[in-house]
Amino acid sequence: LSFPSVPLQGEHRYTDAFLQSTGKYLDTTPKMVFSRDGSYVTLAYADGVIELFDTEGDGSVSAMIGELTSSIETLAMTEKQLVASDQAARLLIYDLESRSVQRILNVGTVYSRFAFDPSGKLMMALCAGLTRIDVYSLETYEKLFSLHANADTFADMAFSKDGAYAVGKTAAGRYVVGDLWTDEEALVKQARRLTGVAE
């Protein structure tokens, strides 16, 4: 990864009204997250503002995302998109190339962690209660399906290397697998590859 060699010059400042409304115990230190390829870094503030920096830049803000108004629970980035979950149970999807908000989804849950498939087109989101993983398309912005821990909690999650499966590992060591095949032809091709049958 290429880390910035200059200090980040964050511009965002909390308003007095925000600080007074949240009390003196609020952690105002922004969360810092890098994109998968190290090209971008963000500072996410407790009031929902996200500052985006280019790691090859001079340390100044290249974009400010102020679409969320409550504290950001977690955020993550691929090479092309930023995803953030806030405490108001919203999911923000931001395109890094066009510097624009693609969607804000009212998902009804707060997510504590994200994982992306190798292509960056699919995302797993672990709910704060650790009992459910939602799988989203970052192209259509739709939830494809959910994995459930069933009287357990999820301890880890990941996509397979080919992006065909979403896998959640529970605290008890059980694996819950979701199939991401989109058509019969792709499924048959993978089955032939795995069994060694010539096409």
C-alpha atoms as a printed R data frame, in Angstrom:
    type eleno elety resid chain resno       x       y       z
1   ATOM     1    CA   LEU     A     1   0.000   0.000   0.000
2   ATOM     2    CA   SER     A     2   1.052   3.571  -0.625
3   ATOM     3    CA   PHE     A     3   0.458   5.617   2.494
4   ATOM     4    CA   PRO     A     4   0.352   9.407   2.451
5   ATOM     5    CA   SER     A     5   3.644  11.078   3.335
6   ATOM     6    CA   VAL     A     6   1.967  14.352   4.276
7   ATOM     7    CA   PRO     A     7  -0.441  15.050   7.147
8   ATOM     8    CA   LEU     A     8  -4.127  14.938   6.290
9   ATOM     9    CA   GLN     A     9  -5.563  18.431   6.500
10  ATOM    10    CA   GLY     A    10  -9.078  17.723   7.702
11  ATOM    11    CA   GLU     A    11 -11.463  20.653   7.339
12  ATOM    12    CA   HIS     A    12 -14.561  19.451   9.159
13  ATOM    13    CA   ARG     A    13 -15.371  20.959  12.546
14  ATOM    14    CA   TYR     A    14 -18.215  19.975  14.852
15  ATOM    15    CA   THR     A    15 -20.768  22.669  15.537
16  ATOM    16    CA   ASP     A    16 -21.287  23.839  19.109
17  ATOM    17    CA   ALA     A    17 -24.922  22.732  18.872
18  ATOM    18    CA   PHE     A    18 -23.862  19.193  17.951
19  ATOM    19    CA   LEU     A    19 -21.325  18.956  20.757
20  ATOM    20    CA   GLN     A    20 -23.811  20.291  23.318
21  ATOM    21    CA   SER     A    21 -26.573  17.926  22.180
22  ATOM    22    CA   THR     A    22 -24.403  14.822  22.454
23  ATOM    23    CA   GLY     A    23 -22.829  15.475  25.841
24  ATOM    24    CA   LYS     A    24 -19.241  15.577  26.997
25  ATOM    25    CA   TYR     A    25 -18.579  11.834  26.652
26  ATOM    26    CA   LEU     A    26 -18.794  11.771  22.858
27  ATOM    27    CA   ASP     A    27 -15.675  10.417  21.155
28  ATOM    28    CA   THR     A    28 -15.009  13.094  18.535
29  ATOM    29    CA   THR     A    29 -11.929  11.389  17.084
30  ATOM    30    CA   PRO     A    30 -12.654  10.565  13.417
31  ATOM    31    CA   LYS     A    31 -12.373   6.981  12.175
32  ATOM    32    CA   MET     A    32  -9.741   6.446   9.483
33  ATOM    33    CA   VAL     A    33 -10.238   3.880   6.696
34  ATOM    34    CA   PHE     A    34  -8.205   3.088   3.562
35  ATOM    35    CA   SER     A    35  -9.529   1.746   0.268
36  ATOM    36    CA   ARG     A    36  -8.450  -1.784  -0.684
37  ATOM    37    CA   ASP     A    37  -5.799  -0.528  -3.108
38  ATOM    38    CA   GLY     A    38  -4.594   2.280  -0.829
39  ATOM    39    CA   SER     A    39  -5.556   5.030  -3.298
40  ATOM    40    CA   TYR     A    40  -7.996   6.718  -0.914
41  ATOM    41    CA   VAL     A    41  -8.274   7.341   2.792
42  ATOM    42    CA   THR     A    42 -11.267   8.709   4.686
43  ATOM    43    CA   LEU     A    43 -11.889  10.396   7.988
44  ATOM    44    CA   ALA     A    44 -15.402   9.669   9.291
45  ATOM    45    CA   TYR     A    45 -16.774  11.968  11.971
46  ATOM    46    CA   ALA     A    46 -19.329  11.293  14.703
47  ATOM    47    CA   ASP     A    47 -21.916  13.597  13.098
48  ATOM    48    CA   GLY     A    48 -21.946  11.590   9.852
49  ATOM    49    CA   VAL     A    49 -19.569  13.704   7.769
50  ATOM    50    CA   ILE     A    50 -16.911  11.827   5.778
51  ATOM    51    CA   GLU     A    51 -13.829  13.499   4.322
52  ATOM    52    CA   LEU     A    52 -12.155  11.785   1.382
53  ATOM    53    CA   PHE     A    53  -8.443  12.162   0.602
54  ATOM    54    CA   ASP     A    54  -6.368  11.005  -2.362
55  ATOM    55    CA   THR     A    55  -3.218   9.332  -0.981
56  ATOM    56    CA   GLU     A    56  -1.202  10.692  -3.913
57  ATOM    57    CA   GLY     A    57  -2.394  14.219  -3.173
58  ATOM    58    CA   ASP     A    58  -1.135  16.990  -0.926
59  ATOM    59    CA   GLY     A    59  -3.125  15.945   2.139
60  ATOM    60    CA   SER     A    60  -6.068  18.274   1.495
61  ATOM    61    CA   VAL     A    61  -9.690  17.119   1.309
62  ATOM    62    CA   SER     A    62 -10.643  16.005  -2.206
63  ATOM    63    CA   ALA     A    63 -14.324  15.444  -1.365
64  ATOM    64    CA   MET     A    64 -16.593  15.934   1.627
65  ATOM    65    CA   ILE     A    65 -19.573  13.616   2.010
66  ATOM    66    CA   GLY     A    66 -22.180  15.073   4.328
67  ATOM    67    CA   GLU     A    67 -25.211  12.996   3.401
68  ATOM    68    CA   LEU     A    68 -25.461  11.133   6.720
69  ATOM    69    CA   THR     A    69 -26.451  13.070   9.823
70  ATOM    70    CA   SER     A    70 -25.952  10.492  12.576
71  ATOM    71    CA   SER     A    71 -22.852   8.762  13.834
72  ATOM    72    CA   ILE     A    72 -21.218   6.325  11.412
73  ATOM    73    CA   GLU     A    73 -21.025   2.826  12.857
74  ATOM    74    CA   THR     A    74 -18.699   1.392  10.236
75  ATOM    75    CA   LEU     A    75 -17.399   2.126   6.767
76  ATOM    76    CA   ALA     A    76 -15.262   0.365   4.174
77  ATOM    77    CA   MET     A    77 -14.012   0.931   0.635
78  ATOM    78    CA   THR     A    78 -13.226  -1.068  -2.452
79  ATOM    79    CA   GLU     A    79 -11.114   0.527  -5.187
80  ATOM    80    CA   LYS     A    80 -14.231   2.235  -6.590
81  ATOM    81    CA   GLN     A    81 -16.869   2.587  -3.881
82  ATOM    82    CA   LEU     A    82 -17.269   3.673  -0.288
83  ATOM    83    CA   VAL     A    83 -19.964   2.113   1.884
84  ATOM    84    CA   ALA     A    84 -21.024   3.432   5.294
85  ATOM    85    CA   SER     A    85 -23.604   2.356   7.875
86  ATOM    86    CA   ASP     A    86 -24.887   4.929  10.352
87  ATOM    87    CA   GLN     A    87 -26.752   4.621  13.651
88  ATOM    88    CA   ALA     A    88 -29.996   5.690  11.976
89  ATOM    89    CA   ALA     A    89 -29.941   2.322  10.121
90  ATOM    90    CA   ARG     A    90 -29.044   3.785   6.744
91  ATOM    91    CA   LEU     A    91 -26.565   2.490   4.208
92  ATOM    92    CA   LEU     A    92 -24.680   5.008   2.068
93  ATOM    93    CA   ILE     A    93 -23.041   3.927  -1.193
94  ATOM    94    CA   TYR     A    94 -20.638   6.478  -2.688
95  ATOM    95    CA   ASP     A    95 -18.808   6.258  -6.022
96  ATOM    96    CA   LEU     A    96 -15.151   7.246  -5.640
97  ATOM    97    CA   GLU     A    97 -14.542   7.898  -9.336
98  ATOM    98    CA   SER     A    98 -17.441  10.278  -9.976
99  ATOM    99    CA   ARG     A    99 -17.337  11.622  -6.396
100 ATOM   100    CA   SER     A   100 -21.092  11.228  -6.036
101 ATOM   101    CA   VAL     A   101 -23.567   9.522  -3.723
102 ATOM   102    CA   GLN     A   102 -25.124   6.604  -5.602
103 ATOM   103    CA   ARG     A   103 -27.708   5.546  -3.018
104 ATOM   104    CA   ILE     A   104 -28.806   6.028   0.562
105 ATOM   105    CA   LEU     A   105 -30.819   2.984   1.598
106 ATOM   106    CA   ASN     A   106 -33.038   2.840   4.691
107 ATOM   107    CA   VAL     A   107 -32.131  -0.729   5.592
108 ATOM   108    CA   GLY     A   108 -33.632  -0.876   9.080
109 ATOM   109    CA   THR     A   109 -30.464  -2.249  10.682
110 ATOM   110    CA   VAL     A   110 -27.044  -1.037  11.723
111 ATOM   111    CA   TYR     A   111 -24.081  -2.924  10.290
112 ATOM   112    CA   SER     A   112 -20.877  -3.575  12.210
113 ATOM   113    CA   ARG     A   113 -18.670  -4.903   9.410
114 ATOM   114    CA   PHE     A   114 -18.422  -5.188   5.617
115 ATOM   115    CA   ALA     A   115 -16.674  -7.588   3.234
116 ATOM   116    CA   PHE     A   116 -16.410  -7.383  -0.558
117 ATOM   117    CA   ASP     A   117 -16.024  -9.987  -3.287
118 ATOM   118    CA   PRO     A   118 -12.855  -9.831  -5.450
119 ATOM   119    CA   SER     A   119 -14.653  -7.871  -8.198
120 ATOM   120    CA   GLY     A   120 -15.992  -5.237  -5.799
121 ATOM   121    CA   LYS     A   121 -19.506  -5.776  -7.166
122 ATOM   122    CA   LEU     A   122 -20.896  -7.675  -4.178
123 ATOM   123    CA   MET     A   123 -20.875  -6.872  -0.483
124 ATOM   124    CA   MET     A   124 -21.570  -8.766   2.729
125 ATOM   125    CA   ALA     A   125 -22.823  -6.697   5.677
126 ATOM   126    CA   LEU     A   126 -22.866  -8.096   9.214
127 ATOM   127    CA   CYS     A   127 -25.703  -6.733  11.358
128 ATOM   128    CA   ALA     A   128 -24.787  -5.233  14.710
129 ATOM   129    CA   GLY     A   129 -26.404  -8.128  16.571
130 ATOM   130    CA   LEU     A   130 -24.067 -10.558  14.724
131 ATOM   131    CA   THR     A   131 -26.982 -12.880  13.929
132 ATOM   132    CA   ARG     A   132 -27.489 -12.014  10.244
133 ATOM   133    CA   ILE     A   133 -25.364 -11.278   7.193
134 ATOM   134    CA   ASP     A   134 -26.999  -9.398   4.320
135 ATOM   135    CA   VAL     A   135 -25.558  -9.766   0.822
136 ATOM   136    CA   TYR     A   136 -25.917  -6.777  -1.530
137 ATOM   137    CA   SER     A   137 -25.217  -6.018  -5.158
138 ATOM   138    CA   LEU     A   138 -23.196  -2.796  -5.460
139 ATOM   139    CA   GLU     A   139 -24.360  -2.506  -9.078
140 ATOM   140    CA   THR     A   140 -28.133  -2.676  -8.536
141 ATOM   141    CA   TYR     A   141 -28.074  -1.600  -4.846
142 ATOM   142    CA   GLU     A   142 -30.420  -4.474  -3.999
143 ATOM   143    CA   LYS     A   143 -30.210  -6.916  -1.123
144 ATOM   144    CA   LEU     A   144 -29.813 -10.337  -2.746
145 ATOM   145    CA   PHE     A   145 -30.323 -12.571   0.305
146 ATOM   146    CA   SER     A   146 -29.439 -13.022   3.979
147 ATOM   147    CA   LEU     A   147 -27.492 -15.640   5.917
148 ATOM   148    CA   HIS     A   148 -28.785 -16.463   9.408
149 ATOM   149    CA   ALA     A   149 -26.761 -17.736  12.367
150 ATOM   150    CA   ASN     A   150 -29.792 -19.588  13.822
151 ATOM   151    CA   ALA     A   151 -29.423 -19.316  17.630
152 ATOM   152    CA   ASP     A   152 -25.718 -18.517  17.227
153 ATOM   153    CA   THR     A   153 -23.692 -15.446  16.233
154 ATOM   154    CA   PHE     A   154 -21.374 -14.878  13.307
155 ATOM   155    CA   ALA     A   155 -17.669 -14.594  14.118
156 ATOM   156    CA   ASP     A   156 -16.333 -14.125  10.584
157 ATOM   157    CA   MET     A   157 -17.432 -13.799   6.963
158 ATOM   158    CA   ALA     A   158 -15.889 -13.780   3.492
159 ATOM   159    CA   PHE     A   159 -16.542 -14.404  -0.181
160 ATOM   160    CA   SER     A   160 -14.960 -17.308  -1.999
161 ATOM   161    CA   LYS     A   161 -12.027 -16.366  -4.270
162 ATOM   162    CA   ASP     A   162 -14.207 -16.618  -7.389
163 ATOM   163    CA   GLY     A   163 -17.001 -14.595  -5.776
164 ATOM   164    CA   ALA     A   164 -19.488 -17.438  -6.261
165 ATOM   165    CA   TYR     A   165 -20.261 -18.013  -2.580
166 ATOM   166    CA   ALA     A   166 -20.848 -15.866   0.492
167 ATOM   167    CA   VAL     A   167 -19.735 -17.681   3.638
168 ATOM   168    CA   GLY     A   168 -20.370 -16.874   7.284
169 ATOM   169    CA   LYS     A   169 -18.608 -18.699  10.132
170 ATOM   170    CA   THR     A   170 -20.489 -18.859  13.424
171 ATOM   171    CA   ALA     A   171 -18.988 -18.686  16.900
172 ATOM   172    CA   ALA     A   172 -19.709 -22.425  17.257
173 ATOM   173    CA   GLY     A   173 -17.617 -23.165  14.151
174 ATOM   174    CA   ARG     A   174 -20.522 -23.831  11.778
175 ATOM   175    CA   TYR     A   175 -20.408 -22.471   8.216
176 ATOM   176    CA   VAL     A   176 -23.413 -20.906   6.506
177 ATOM   177    CA   VAL     A   177 -23.032 -20.671   2.723
178 ATOM   178    CA   GLY     A   178 -24.968 -18.555   0.240
179 ATOM   179    CA   ASP     A   179 -24.843 -19.346  -3.485
180 ATOM   180    CA   LEU     A   180 -24.365 -16.342  -5.772
181 ATOM   181    CA   TRP     A   181 -24.814 -18.038  -9.155
182 ATOM   182    CA   THR     A   182 -26.923 -15.806 -11.348
183 ATOM   183    CA   ASP     A   183 -27.743 -18.224 -14.158
184 ATOM   184    CA   GLU     A   184 -27.851 -21.938 -14.932
185 ATOM   185    CA   GLU     A   185 -25.056 -21.773 -17.519
186 ATOM   186    CA   ALA     A   186 -22.583 -20.360 -14.986
187 ATOM   187    CA   LEU     A   187 -23.590 -22.993 -12.444
188 ATOM   188    CA   VAL     A   188 -23.094 -25.839 -14.947
189 ATOM   189    CA   LYS     A   189 -19.706 -24.437 -16.003
190 ATOM   190    CA   GLN     A   190 -18.528 -24.299 -12.389
191 ATOM   191    CA   ALA     A   191 -19.815 -27.810 -11.673
192 ATOM   192    CA   ARG     A   192 -17.884 -29.139 -14.676
193 ATOM   193    CA   ARG     A   193 -14.746 -27.356 -13.571
194 ATOM   194    CA   LEU     A   194 -14.985 -28.721 -10.037
195 ATOM   195    CA   THR     A   195 -15.661 -32.294 -11.182
196 ATOM   196    CA   GLY     A   196 -13.087 -32.269 -13.995
197 ATOM   197    CA   VAL     A   197 -15.655 -32.887 -16.723
198 ATOM   198    CA   ALA     A   198 -14.627 -31.416 -20.106
199 ATOM   199    CA   GLU     A   199 -16.915 -28.807 -21.633
